[in-house]
Short mmCIF file of C-alpha atoms in Angstrom, two decimals:
data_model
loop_
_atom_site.label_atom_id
_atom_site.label_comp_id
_atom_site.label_asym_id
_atom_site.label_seq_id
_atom_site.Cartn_x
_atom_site.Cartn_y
_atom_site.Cartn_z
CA UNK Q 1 0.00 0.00 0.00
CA UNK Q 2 3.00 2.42 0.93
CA UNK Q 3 4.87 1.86 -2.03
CA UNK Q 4 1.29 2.34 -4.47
CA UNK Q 5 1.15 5.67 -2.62
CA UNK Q 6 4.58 6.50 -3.10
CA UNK Q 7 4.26 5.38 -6.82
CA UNK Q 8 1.15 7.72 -7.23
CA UNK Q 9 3.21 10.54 -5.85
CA UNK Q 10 5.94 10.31 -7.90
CA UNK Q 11 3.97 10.29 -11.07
CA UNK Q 12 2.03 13.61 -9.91
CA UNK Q 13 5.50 15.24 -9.45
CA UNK Q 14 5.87 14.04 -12.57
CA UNK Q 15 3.02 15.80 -14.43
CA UNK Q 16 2.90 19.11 -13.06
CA UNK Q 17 6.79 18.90 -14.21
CA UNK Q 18 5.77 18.19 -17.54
CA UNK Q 19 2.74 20.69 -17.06
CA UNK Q 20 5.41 23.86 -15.63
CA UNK Q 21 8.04 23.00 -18.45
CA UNK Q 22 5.18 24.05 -21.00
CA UNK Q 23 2.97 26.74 -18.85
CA UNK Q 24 5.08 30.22 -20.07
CA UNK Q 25 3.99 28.22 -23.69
CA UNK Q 26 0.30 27.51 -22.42
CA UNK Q 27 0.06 31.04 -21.29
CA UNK Q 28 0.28 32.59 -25.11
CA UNK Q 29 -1.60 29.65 -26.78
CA UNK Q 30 -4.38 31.47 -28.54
CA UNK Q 31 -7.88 31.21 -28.05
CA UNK Q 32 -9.04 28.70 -30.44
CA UNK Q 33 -11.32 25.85 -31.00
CA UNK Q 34 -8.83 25.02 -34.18
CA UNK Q 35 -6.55 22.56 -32.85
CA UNK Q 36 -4.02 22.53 -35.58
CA UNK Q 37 -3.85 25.79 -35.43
CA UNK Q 38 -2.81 25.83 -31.31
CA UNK Q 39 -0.34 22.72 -32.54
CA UNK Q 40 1.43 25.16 -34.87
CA UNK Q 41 1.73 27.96 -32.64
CA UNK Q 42 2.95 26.12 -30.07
CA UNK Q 43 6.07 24.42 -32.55
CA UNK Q 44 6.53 28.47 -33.39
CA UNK Q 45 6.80 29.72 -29.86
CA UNK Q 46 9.20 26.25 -29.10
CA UNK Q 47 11.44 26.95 -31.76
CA UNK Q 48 11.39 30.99 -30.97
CA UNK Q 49 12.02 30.15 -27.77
CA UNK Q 50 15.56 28.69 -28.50
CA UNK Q 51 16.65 29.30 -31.88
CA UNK Q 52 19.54 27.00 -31.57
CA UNK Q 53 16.49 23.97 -31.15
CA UNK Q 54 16.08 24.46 -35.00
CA UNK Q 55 19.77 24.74 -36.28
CA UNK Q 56 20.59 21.57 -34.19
CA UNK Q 57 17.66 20.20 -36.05
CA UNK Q 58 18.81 21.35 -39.64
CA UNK Q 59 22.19 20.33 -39.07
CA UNK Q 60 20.81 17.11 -38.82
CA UNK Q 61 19.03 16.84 -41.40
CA UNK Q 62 22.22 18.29 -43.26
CA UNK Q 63 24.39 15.58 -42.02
CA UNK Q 64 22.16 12.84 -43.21
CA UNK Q 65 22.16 14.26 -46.44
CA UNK Q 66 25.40 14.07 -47.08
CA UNK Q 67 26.14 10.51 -45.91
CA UNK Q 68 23.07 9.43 -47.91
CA UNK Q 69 24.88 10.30 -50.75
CA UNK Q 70 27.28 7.31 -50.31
CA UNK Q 71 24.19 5.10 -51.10
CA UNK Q 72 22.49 6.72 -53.93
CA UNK Q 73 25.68 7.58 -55.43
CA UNK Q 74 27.31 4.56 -57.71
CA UNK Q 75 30.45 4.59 -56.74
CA UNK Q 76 30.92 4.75 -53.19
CA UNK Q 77 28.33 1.79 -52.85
CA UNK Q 78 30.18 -0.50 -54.98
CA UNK Q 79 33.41 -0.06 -52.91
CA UNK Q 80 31.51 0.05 -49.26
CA UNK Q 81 28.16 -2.20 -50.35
CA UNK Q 82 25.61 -2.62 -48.04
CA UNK Q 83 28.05 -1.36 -45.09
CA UNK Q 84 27.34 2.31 -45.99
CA UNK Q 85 24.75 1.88 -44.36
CA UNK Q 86 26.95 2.30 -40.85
CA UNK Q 87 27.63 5.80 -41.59
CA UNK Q 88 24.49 7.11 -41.44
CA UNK Q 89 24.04 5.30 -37.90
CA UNK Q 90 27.32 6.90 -36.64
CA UNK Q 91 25.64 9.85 -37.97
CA UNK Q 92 21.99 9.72 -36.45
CA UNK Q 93 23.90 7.87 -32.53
CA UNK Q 94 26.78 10.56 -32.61
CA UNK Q 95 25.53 13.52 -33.41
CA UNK Q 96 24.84 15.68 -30.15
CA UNK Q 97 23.21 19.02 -29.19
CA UNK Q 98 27.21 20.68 -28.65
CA UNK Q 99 30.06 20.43 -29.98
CA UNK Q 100 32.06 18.97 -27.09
CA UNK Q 101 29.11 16.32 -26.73
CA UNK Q 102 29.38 15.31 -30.00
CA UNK Q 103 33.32 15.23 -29.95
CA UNK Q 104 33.01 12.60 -26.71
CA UNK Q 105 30.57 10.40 -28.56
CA UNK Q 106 32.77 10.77 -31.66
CA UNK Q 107 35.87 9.75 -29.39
CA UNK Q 108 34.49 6.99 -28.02
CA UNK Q 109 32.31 5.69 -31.34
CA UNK Q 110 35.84 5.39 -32.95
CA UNK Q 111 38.01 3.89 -30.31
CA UNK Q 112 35.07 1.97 -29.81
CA UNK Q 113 34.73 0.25 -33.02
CA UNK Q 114 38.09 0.04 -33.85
CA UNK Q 115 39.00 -2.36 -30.81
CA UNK Q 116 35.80 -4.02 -31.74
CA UNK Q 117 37.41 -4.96 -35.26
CA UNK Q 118 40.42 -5.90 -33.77
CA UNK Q 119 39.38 -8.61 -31.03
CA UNK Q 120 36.82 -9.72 -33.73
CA UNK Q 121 39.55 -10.27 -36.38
CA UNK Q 122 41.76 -11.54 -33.83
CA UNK Q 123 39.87 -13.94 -31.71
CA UNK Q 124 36.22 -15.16 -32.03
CA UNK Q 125 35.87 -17.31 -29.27
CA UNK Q 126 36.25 -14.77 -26.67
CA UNK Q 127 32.87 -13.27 -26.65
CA UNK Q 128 31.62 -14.50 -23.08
CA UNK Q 129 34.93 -12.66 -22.00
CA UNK Q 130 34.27 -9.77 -23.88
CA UNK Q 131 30.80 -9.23 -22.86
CA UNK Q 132 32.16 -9.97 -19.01
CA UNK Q 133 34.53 -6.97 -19.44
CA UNK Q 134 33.13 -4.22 -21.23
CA UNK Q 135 29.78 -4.43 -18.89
CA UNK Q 136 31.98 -4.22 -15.71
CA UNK Q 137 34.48 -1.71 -16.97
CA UNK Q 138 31.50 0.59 -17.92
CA UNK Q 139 30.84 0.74 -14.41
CA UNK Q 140 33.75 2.08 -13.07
CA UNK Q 141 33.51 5.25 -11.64
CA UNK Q 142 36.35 6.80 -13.13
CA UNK Q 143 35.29 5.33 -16.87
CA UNK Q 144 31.67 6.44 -16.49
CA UNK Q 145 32.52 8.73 -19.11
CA UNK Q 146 33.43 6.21 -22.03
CA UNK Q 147 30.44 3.83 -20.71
CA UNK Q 148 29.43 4.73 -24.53
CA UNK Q 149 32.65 3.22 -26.13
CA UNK Q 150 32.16 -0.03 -23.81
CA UNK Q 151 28.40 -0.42 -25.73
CA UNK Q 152 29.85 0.34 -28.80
CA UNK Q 153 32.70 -2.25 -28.47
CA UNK Q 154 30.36 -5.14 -27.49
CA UNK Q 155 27.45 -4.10 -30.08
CA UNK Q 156 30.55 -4.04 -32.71
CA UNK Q 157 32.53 -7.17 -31.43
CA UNK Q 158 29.22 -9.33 -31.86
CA UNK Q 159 28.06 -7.89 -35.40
CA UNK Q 160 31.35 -8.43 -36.57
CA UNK Q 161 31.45 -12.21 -35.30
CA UNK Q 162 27.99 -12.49 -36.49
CA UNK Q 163 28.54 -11.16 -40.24
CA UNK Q 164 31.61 -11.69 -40.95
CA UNK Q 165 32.57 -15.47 -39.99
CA UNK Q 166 29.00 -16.37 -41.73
CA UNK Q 167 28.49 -14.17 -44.73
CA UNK Q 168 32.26 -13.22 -45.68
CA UNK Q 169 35.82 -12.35 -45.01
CA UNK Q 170 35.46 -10.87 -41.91
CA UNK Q 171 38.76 -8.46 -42.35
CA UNK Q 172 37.46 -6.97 -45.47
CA UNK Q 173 33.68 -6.70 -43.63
CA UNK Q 174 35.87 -5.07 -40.19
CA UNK Q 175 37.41 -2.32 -42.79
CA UNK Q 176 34.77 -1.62 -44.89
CA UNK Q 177 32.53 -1.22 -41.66
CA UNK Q 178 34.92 1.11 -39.94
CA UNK Q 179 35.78 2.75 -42.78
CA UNK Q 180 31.78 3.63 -43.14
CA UNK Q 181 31.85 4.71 -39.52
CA UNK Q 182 34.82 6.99 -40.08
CA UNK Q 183 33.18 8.86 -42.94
CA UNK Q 184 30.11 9.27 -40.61
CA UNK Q 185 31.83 10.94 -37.93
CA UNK Q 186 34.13 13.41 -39.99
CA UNK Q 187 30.37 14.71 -41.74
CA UNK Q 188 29.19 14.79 -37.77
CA UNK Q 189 32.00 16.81 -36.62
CA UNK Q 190 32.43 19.11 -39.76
CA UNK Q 191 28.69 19.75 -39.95
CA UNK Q 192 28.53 20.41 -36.17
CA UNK Q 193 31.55 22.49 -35.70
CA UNK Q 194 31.75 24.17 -39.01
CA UNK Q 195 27.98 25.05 -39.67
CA UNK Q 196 26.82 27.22 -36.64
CA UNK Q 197 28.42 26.01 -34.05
CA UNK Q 198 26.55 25.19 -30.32
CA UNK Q 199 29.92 25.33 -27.92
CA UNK Q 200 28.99 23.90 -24.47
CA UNK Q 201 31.13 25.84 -23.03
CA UNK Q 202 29.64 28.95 -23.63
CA UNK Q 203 26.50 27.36 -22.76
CA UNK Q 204 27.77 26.43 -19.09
CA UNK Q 205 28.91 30.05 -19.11
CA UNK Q 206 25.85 31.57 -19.81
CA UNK Q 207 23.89 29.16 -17.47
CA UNK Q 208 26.32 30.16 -14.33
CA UNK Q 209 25.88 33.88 -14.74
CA UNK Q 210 22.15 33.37 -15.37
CA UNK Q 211 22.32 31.28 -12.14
CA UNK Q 212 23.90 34.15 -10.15
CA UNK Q 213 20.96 36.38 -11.09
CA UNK Q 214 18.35 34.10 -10.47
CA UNK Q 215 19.81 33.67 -6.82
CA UNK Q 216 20.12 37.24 -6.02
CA UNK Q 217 16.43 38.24 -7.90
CA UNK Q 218 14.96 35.61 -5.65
CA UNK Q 219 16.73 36.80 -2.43
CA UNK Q 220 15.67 40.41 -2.65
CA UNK Q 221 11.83 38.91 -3.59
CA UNK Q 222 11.40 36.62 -0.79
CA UNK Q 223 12.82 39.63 1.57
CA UNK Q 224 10.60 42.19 0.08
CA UNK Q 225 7.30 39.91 0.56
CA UNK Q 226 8.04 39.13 4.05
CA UNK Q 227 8.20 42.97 4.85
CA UNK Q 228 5.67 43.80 3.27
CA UNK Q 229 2.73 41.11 4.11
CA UNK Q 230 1.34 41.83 7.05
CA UNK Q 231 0.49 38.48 8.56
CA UNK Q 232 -3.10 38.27 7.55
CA UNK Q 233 -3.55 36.10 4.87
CA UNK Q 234 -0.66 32.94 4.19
CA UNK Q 235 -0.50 29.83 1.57
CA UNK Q 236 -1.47 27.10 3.13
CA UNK Q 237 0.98 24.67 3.58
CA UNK Q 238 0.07 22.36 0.76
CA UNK Q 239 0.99 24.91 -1.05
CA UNK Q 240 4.15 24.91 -0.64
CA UNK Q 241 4.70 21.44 -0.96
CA UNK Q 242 2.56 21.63 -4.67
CA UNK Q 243 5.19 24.84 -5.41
CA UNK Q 244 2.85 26.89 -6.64
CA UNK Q 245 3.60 30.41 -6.54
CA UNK Q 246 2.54 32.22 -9.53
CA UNK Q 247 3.28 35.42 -8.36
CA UNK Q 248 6.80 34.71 -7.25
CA UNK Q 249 8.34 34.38 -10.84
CA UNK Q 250 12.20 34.73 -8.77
CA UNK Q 251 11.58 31.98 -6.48
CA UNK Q 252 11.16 29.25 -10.00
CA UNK Q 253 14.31 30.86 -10.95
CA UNK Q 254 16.29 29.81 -7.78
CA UNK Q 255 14.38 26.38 -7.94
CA UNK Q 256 16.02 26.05 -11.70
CA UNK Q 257 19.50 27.02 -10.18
CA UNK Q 258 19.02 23.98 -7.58
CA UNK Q 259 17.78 21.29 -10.37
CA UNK Q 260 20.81 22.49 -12.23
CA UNK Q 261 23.39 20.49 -10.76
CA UNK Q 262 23.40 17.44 -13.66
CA UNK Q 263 23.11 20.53 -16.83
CA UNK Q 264 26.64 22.48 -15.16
CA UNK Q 265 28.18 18.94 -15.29
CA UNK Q 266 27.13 17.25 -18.34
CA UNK Q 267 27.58 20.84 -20.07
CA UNK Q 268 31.31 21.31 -18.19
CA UNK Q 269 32.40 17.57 -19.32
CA UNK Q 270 31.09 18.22 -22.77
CA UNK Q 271 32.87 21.60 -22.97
CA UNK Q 272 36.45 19.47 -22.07
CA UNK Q 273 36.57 17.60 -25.71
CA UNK Q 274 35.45 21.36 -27.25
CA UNK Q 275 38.84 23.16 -29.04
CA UNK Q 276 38.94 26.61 -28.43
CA UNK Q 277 36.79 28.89 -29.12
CA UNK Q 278 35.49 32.25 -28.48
CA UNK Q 279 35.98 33.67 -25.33
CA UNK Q 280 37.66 30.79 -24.23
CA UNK Q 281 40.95 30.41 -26.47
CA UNK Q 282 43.31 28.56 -24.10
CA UNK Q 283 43.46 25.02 -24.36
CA UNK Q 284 42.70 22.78 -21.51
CA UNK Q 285 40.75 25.53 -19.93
CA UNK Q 286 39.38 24.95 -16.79
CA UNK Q 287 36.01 24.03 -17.00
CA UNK Q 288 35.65 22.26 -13.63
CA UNK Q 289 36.03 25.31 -11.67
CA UNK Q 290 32.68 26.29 -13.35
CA UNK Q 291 31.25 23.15 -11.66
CA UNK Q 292 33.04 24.48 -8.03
CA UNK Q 293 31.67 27.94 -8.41
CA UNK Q 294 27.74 26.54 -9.38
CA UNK Q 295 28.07 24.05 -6.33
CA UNK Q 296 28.98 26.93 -3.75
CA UNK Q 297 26.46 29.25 -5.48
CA UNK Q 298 23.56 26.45 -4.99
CA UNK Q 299 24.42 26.19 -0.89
CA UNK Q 300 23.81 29.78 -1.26
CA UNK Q 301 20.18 28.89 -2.86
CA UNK Q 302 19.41 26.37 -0.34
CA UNK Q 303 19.39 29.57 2.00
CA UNK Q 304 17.22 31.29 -0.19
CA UNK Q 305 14.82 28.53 0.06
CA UNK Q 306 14.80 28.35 3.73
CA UNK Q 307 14.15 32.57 3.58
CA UNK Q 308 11.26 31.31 1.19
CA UNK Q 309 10.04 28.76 3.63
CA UNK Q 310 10.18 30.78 6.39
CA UNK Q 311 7.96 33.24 4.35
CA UNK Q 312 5.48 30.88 3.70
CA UNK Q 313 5.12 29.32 7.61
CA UNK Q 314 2.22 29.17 9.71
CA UNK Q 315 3.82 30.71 12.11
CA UNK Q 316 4.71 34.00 11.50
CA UNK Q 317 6.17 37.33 13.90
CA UNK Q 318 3.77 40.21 13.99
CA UNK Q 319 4.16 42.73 11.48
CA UNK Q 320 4.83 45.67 13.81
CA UNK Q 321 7.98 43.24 15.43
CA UNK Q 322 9.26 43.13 11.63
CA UNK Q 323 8.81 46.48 10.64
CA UNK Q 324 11.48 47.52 13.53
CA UNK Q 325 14.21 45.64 12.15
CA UNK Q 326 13.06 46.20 7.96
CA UNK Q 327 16.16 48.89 7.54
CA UNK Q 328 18.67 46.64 8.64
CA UNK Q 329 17.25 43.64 6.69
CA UNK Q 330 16.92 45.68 3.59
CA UNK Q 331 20.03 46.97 3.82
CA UNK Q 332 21.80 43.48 4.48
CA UNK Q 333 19.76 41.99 1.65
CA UNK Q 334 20.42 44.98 -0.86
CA UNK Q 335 24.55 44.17 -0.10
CA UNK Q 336 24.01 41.07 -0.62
CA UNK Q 337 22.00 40.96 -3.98
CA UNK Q 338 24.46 43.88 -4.99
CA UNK Q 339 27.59 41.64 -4.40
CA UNK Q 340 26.31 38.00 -5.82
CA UNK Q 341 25.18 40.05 -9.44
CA UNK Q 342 28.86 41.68 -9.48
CA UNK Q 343 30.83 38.67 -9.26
CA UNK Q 344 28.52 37.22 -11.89
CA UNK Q 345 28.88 40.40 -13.76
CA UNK Q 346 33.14 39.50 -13.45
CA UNK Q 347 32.71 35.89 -14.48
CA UNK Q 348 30.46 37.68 -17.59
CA UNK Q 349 33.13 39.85 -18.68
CA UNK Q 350 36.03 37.54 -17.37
CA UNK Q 351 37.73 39.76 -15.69
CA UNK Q 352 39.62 40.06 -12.01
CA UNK Q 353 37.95 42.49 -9.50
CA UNK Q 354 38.34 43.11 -5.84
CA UNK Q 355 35.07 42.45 -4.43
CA UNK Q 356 36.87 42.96 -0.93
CA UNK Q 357 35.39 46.27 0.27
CA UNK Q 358 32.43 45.24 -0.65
CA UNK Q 359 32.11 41.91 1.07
CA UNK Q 360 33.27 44.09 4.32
CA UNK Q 361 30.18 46.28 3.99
CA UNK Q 362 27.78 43.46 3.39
CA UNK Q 363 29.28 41.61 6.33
CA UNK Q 364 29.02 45.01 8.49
CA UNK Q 365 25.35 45.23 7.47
CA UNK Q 366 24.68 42.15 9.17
CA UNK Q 367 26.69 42.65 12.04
CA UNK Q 368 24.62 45.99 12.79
CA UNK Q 369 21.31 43.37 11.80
CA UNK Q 370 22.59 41.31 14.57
CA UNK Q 371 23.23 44.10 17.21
CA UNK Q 372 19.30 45.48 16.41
CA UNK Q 373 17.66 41.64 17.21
CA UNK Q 374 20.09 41.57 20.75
CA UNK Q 375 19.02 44.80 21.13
CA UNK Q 376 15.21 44.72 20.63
CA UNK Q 377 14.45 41.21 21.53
CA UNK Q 378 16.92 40.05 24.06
CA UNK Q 379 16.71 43.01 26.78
CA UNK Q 380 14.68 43.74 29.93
CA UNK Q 381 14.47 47.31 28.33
CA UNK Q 382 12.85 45.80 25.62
CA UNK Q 383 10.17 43.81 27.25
CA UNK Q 384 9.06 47.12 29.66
CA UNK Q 385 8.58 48.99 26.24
CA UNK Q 386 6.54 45.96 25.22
CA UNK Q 387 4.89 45.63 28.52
CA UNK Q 388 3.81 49.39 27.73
CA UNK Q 389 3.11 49.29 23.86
CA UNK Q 390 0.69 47.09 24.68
CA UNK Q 391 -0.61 48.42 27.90
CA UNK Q 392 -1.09 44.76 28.82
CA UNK Q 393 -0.86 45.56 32.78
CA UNK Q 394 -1.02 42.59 35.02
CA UNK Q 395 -0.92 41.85 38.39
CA UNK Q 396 2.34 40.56 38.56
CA UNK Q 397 4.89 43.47 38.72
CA UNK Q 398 8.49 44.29 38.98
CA UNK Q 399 11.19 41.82 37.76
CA UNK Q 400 9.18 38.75 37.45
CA UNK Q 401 6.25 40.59 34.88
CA UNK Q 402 8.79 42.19 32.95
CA UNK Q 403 10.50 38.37 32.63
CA UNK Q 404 7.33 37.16 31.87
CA UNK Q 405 6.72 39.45 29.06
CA UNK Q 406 10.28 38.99 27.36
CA UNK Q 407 9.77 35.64 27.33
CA UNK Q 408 6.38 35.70 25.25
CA UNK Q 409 8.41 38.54 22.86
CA UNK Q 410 10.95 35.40 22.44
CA UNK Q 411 8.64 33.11 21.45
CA UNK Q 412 6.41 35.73 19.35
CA UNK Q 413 8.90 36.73 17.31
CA UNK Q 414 10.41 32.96 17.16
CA UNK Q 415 10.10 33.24 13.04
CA UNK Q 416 11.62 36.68 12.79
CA UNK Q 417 14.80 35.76 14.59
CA UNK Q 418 15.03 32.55 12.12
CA UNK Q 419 14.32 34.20 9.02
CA UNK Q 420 17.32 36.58 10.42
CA UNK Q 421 19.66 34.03 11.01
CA UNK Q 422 19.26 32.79 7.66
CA UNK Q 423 19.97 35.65 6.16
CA UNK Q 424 23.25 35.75 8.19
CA UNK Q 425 24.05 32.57 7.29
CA UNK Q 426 23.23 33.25 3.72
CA UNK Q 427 26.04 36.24 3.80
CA UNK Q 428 28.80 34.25 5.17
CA UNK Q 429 28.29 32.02 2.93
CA UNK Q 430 29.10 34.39 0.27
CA UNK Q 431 32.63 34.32 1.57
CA UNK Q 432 33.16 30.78 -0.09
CA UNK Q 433 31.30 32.12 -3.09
CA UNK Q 434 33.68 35.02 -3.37
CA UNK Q 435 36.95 32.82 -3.16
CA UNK Q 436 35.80 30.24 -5.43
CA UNK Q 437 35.15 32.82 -8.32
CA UNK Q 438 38.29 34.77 -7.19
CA UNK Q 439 40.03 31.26 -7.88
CA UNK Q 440 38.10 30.36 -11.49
CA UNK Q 441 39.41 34.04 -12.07
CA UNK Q 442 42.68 33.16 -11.53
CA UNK Q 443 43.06 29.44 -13.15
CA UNK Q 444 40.92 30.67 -16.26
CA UNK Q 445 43.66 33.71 -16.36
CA UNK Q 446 40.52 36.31 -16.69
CA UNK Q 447 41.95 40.33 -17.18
CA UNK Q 448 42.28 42.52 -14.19
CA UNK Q 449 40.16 45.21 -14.03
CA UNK Q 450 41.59 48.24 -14.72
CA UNK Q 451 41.44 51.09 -12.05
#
């Protein structure tokens, strides 16, 4: 019973996934009955959406072309026969959204079939050992990478044996084949690299500094709403687990920065087998120090989240209690924001910049945040000013009211003093943020900014 209702969970995540990837599409679809019509517009705002969707697409097509030719031309088909056919596989299995990606799958397509041929030509009665060994080397942690070339050498090793020791001489049907498969992948990589070229590495770019945005837009959101609601009408909590907020279009944008872990990293190890390029015309640049910086910038979103949750708790500190401290949380939050968008602004124009000065203001403006909540909350002075604000006399007086009343300001403004804390924490964690762009600054040799 537990694991149908865990099933039926997991498939609702799944849908209103599915639904949210489409909804900015859904929200323009026009108002029609004609449902070709809605199909079409919705391929047109797809493609507009990412122009690079339809020259991957094209390219393609493109690449197809051209190895088709080795069939419907004479010539080449009377030299390759019916193994012609293997270049317009390599084409259609190894050609990938980026360059780098389809360099990798090129790398490993080739090395792949070539030791294929070999042990096939070589030996045929080793196929229960060959089978043995590529499955368990592909799952070696440090070959997960090539776990394509180990498919590739089995699928290879056994069509080999299979075609070649029945139908022929398998040396001549081993050459021809990898011959076919070599002609695929130079059309691949000249198409792909030559013909509009999608670089994953300025992909991974791009996504980091869009990252650093998303993280500081959500920050100064979630702050802003939690000033400025006044306590009298909250999501209920289902709500928060359902992660609907349509009218917090920052907080999806820090939720994208957290599910972005596996895009930085396939991206990053794509962007390795890319030549250079661009912006980035060192080789061997060092594209795993994106992967540090997006790792310490997502700790800083799990903060952000907590803020958000904190925002959207049942229990919540009166909105008179929050308006005392709103200067020094604005100002803290406004430091912040101000000094996650310029290091993402540095790591946009690569270049070096002492963020020092400013990461001693930001870190003063919470020191003066913590100095108001000791001062306000934890003091006797406090709770008489309470005890009077609210003209709540009782009949206990002197040392023992005024205790009495500081400890129901403690646990009043219990939510304030978190949401606080986070927001701290969230600044000195900007420390490690700071130092690991400072060092991708550094490795990837970025220019120092003039003075």
């Amino acid at each position: 019973m537990g694991d149908h209702i865990k099933s039926s969970r997991m498939n609702d995540k799944e849908d209103n996934l599915v639904i949210k990837a489409s909804s900015r599409i859904d929200d323009k679809l026009p108002k029609t009955s004609n449902k070709s019509r809605v199909f079409m517009y919705t391929i047109w705002e797809f493609a507009k959406e990412d122009i690079n969707r339809v020259t991957f697409s094209l390219k393609v097509g493109l690449a197809v072309l051209l190895v088709s030719l080795l069939i419907l031309i004479q010539a080449p088909y009377q030299v390759f026969g019916t193994s012609v056919i293997w270049s317009i596989l390599t084409v259609a299995i190894m050609f990938e959204y980026t360059v780098g990606a389809t360099f990798q799958k090129g790398f490993n397509r080739t090395l792949g079939s070539l030791l294929a041929g070999v042990l096939a030509i070589a030996v045929a009665e080793l196929a229960l050992m060959i089978g043995t060994v590529t499955s368990f080397m592909k799952l070696w942690p440090t070959l997960v990478p090539y776990e394509y070339g180990f498919r590739v050498i089995l699928f290879t090793y056994c069509m080999i044996i299979v075609s070649g020791y029945r139908l022929g001489n398998p040396i001549k049907k081993s050459t021809d084949r990898f011959y076919s498969i070599l002609i695929g992948a130079i059309v691949t990589v000249a198409v792909n690299t030559l013909i509009f070229p999608i670089w994953a590495g300025e992909q991974l770019h791009e996504e980091l500094i869009k990252n650093f945005g998303s993280v500081a837009d959500s920050l100064e959101e979630c702050v802003k709403m939690y000033l400025a609601d006044n306590g009298s009408n909250h999501p209920v909590i289902n709500k928060i687990f359902m992660e609907e907020f349509p009218d917090e279009p920052a907080y999806k944008k820090c939720l994208t920065t957290l599910n972005s872990s596996v895009t930085i990293e396939s991206l990053a190890l794509s962007a390795k087998w890319e030549p250079p390029h661009g912006k980035f015309r060192h080789a061997f640049y060092p594209w795993s120090e994106y992967v540090k910086v997006g790792t310490v910038l997502r700790y800083c979103a799990y903060e952000v989240m907590a803020l958000h949750g904190v925002l959207h708790s049942q229990i919540q500190a009166p909105y008179n209690l929050r308006f005392i401290f709103e200067s020094e949380i604005l100002e803290a939050t406004s430091k912040a924001a101000e000094l996650i968008r310029c290091l993402g602004k540095d790591i946009c124009d690569m270049k070096q910049s002492l963020q020092s000065s400013l990461l001693h203001s930001v870190h003063g403006s919470t020191e003066r945040l913590q100095r108001a909540i000791d001062k306000h909350l934890f003091s006797k002075d406090n709770a008489k000013a309470e005890l009077n604000y609210q003209g709540q006399r009782r009949s206990v007086d002197g040392a023992d009211g005024i205790t009495k009343i500081q400890a129901s300001v403690r646990t009043e403004a219990f939510s304030l003093v978190t949401f606080t804390s986070l927001l701290i924490e969230f600044v000195a964690r900007l420390d490690h943020l700071a130092e690991a762009v400072n060092e991708l600054s550094k490795i990837a040799k970025f220019k120092h900014e003039s003075p």
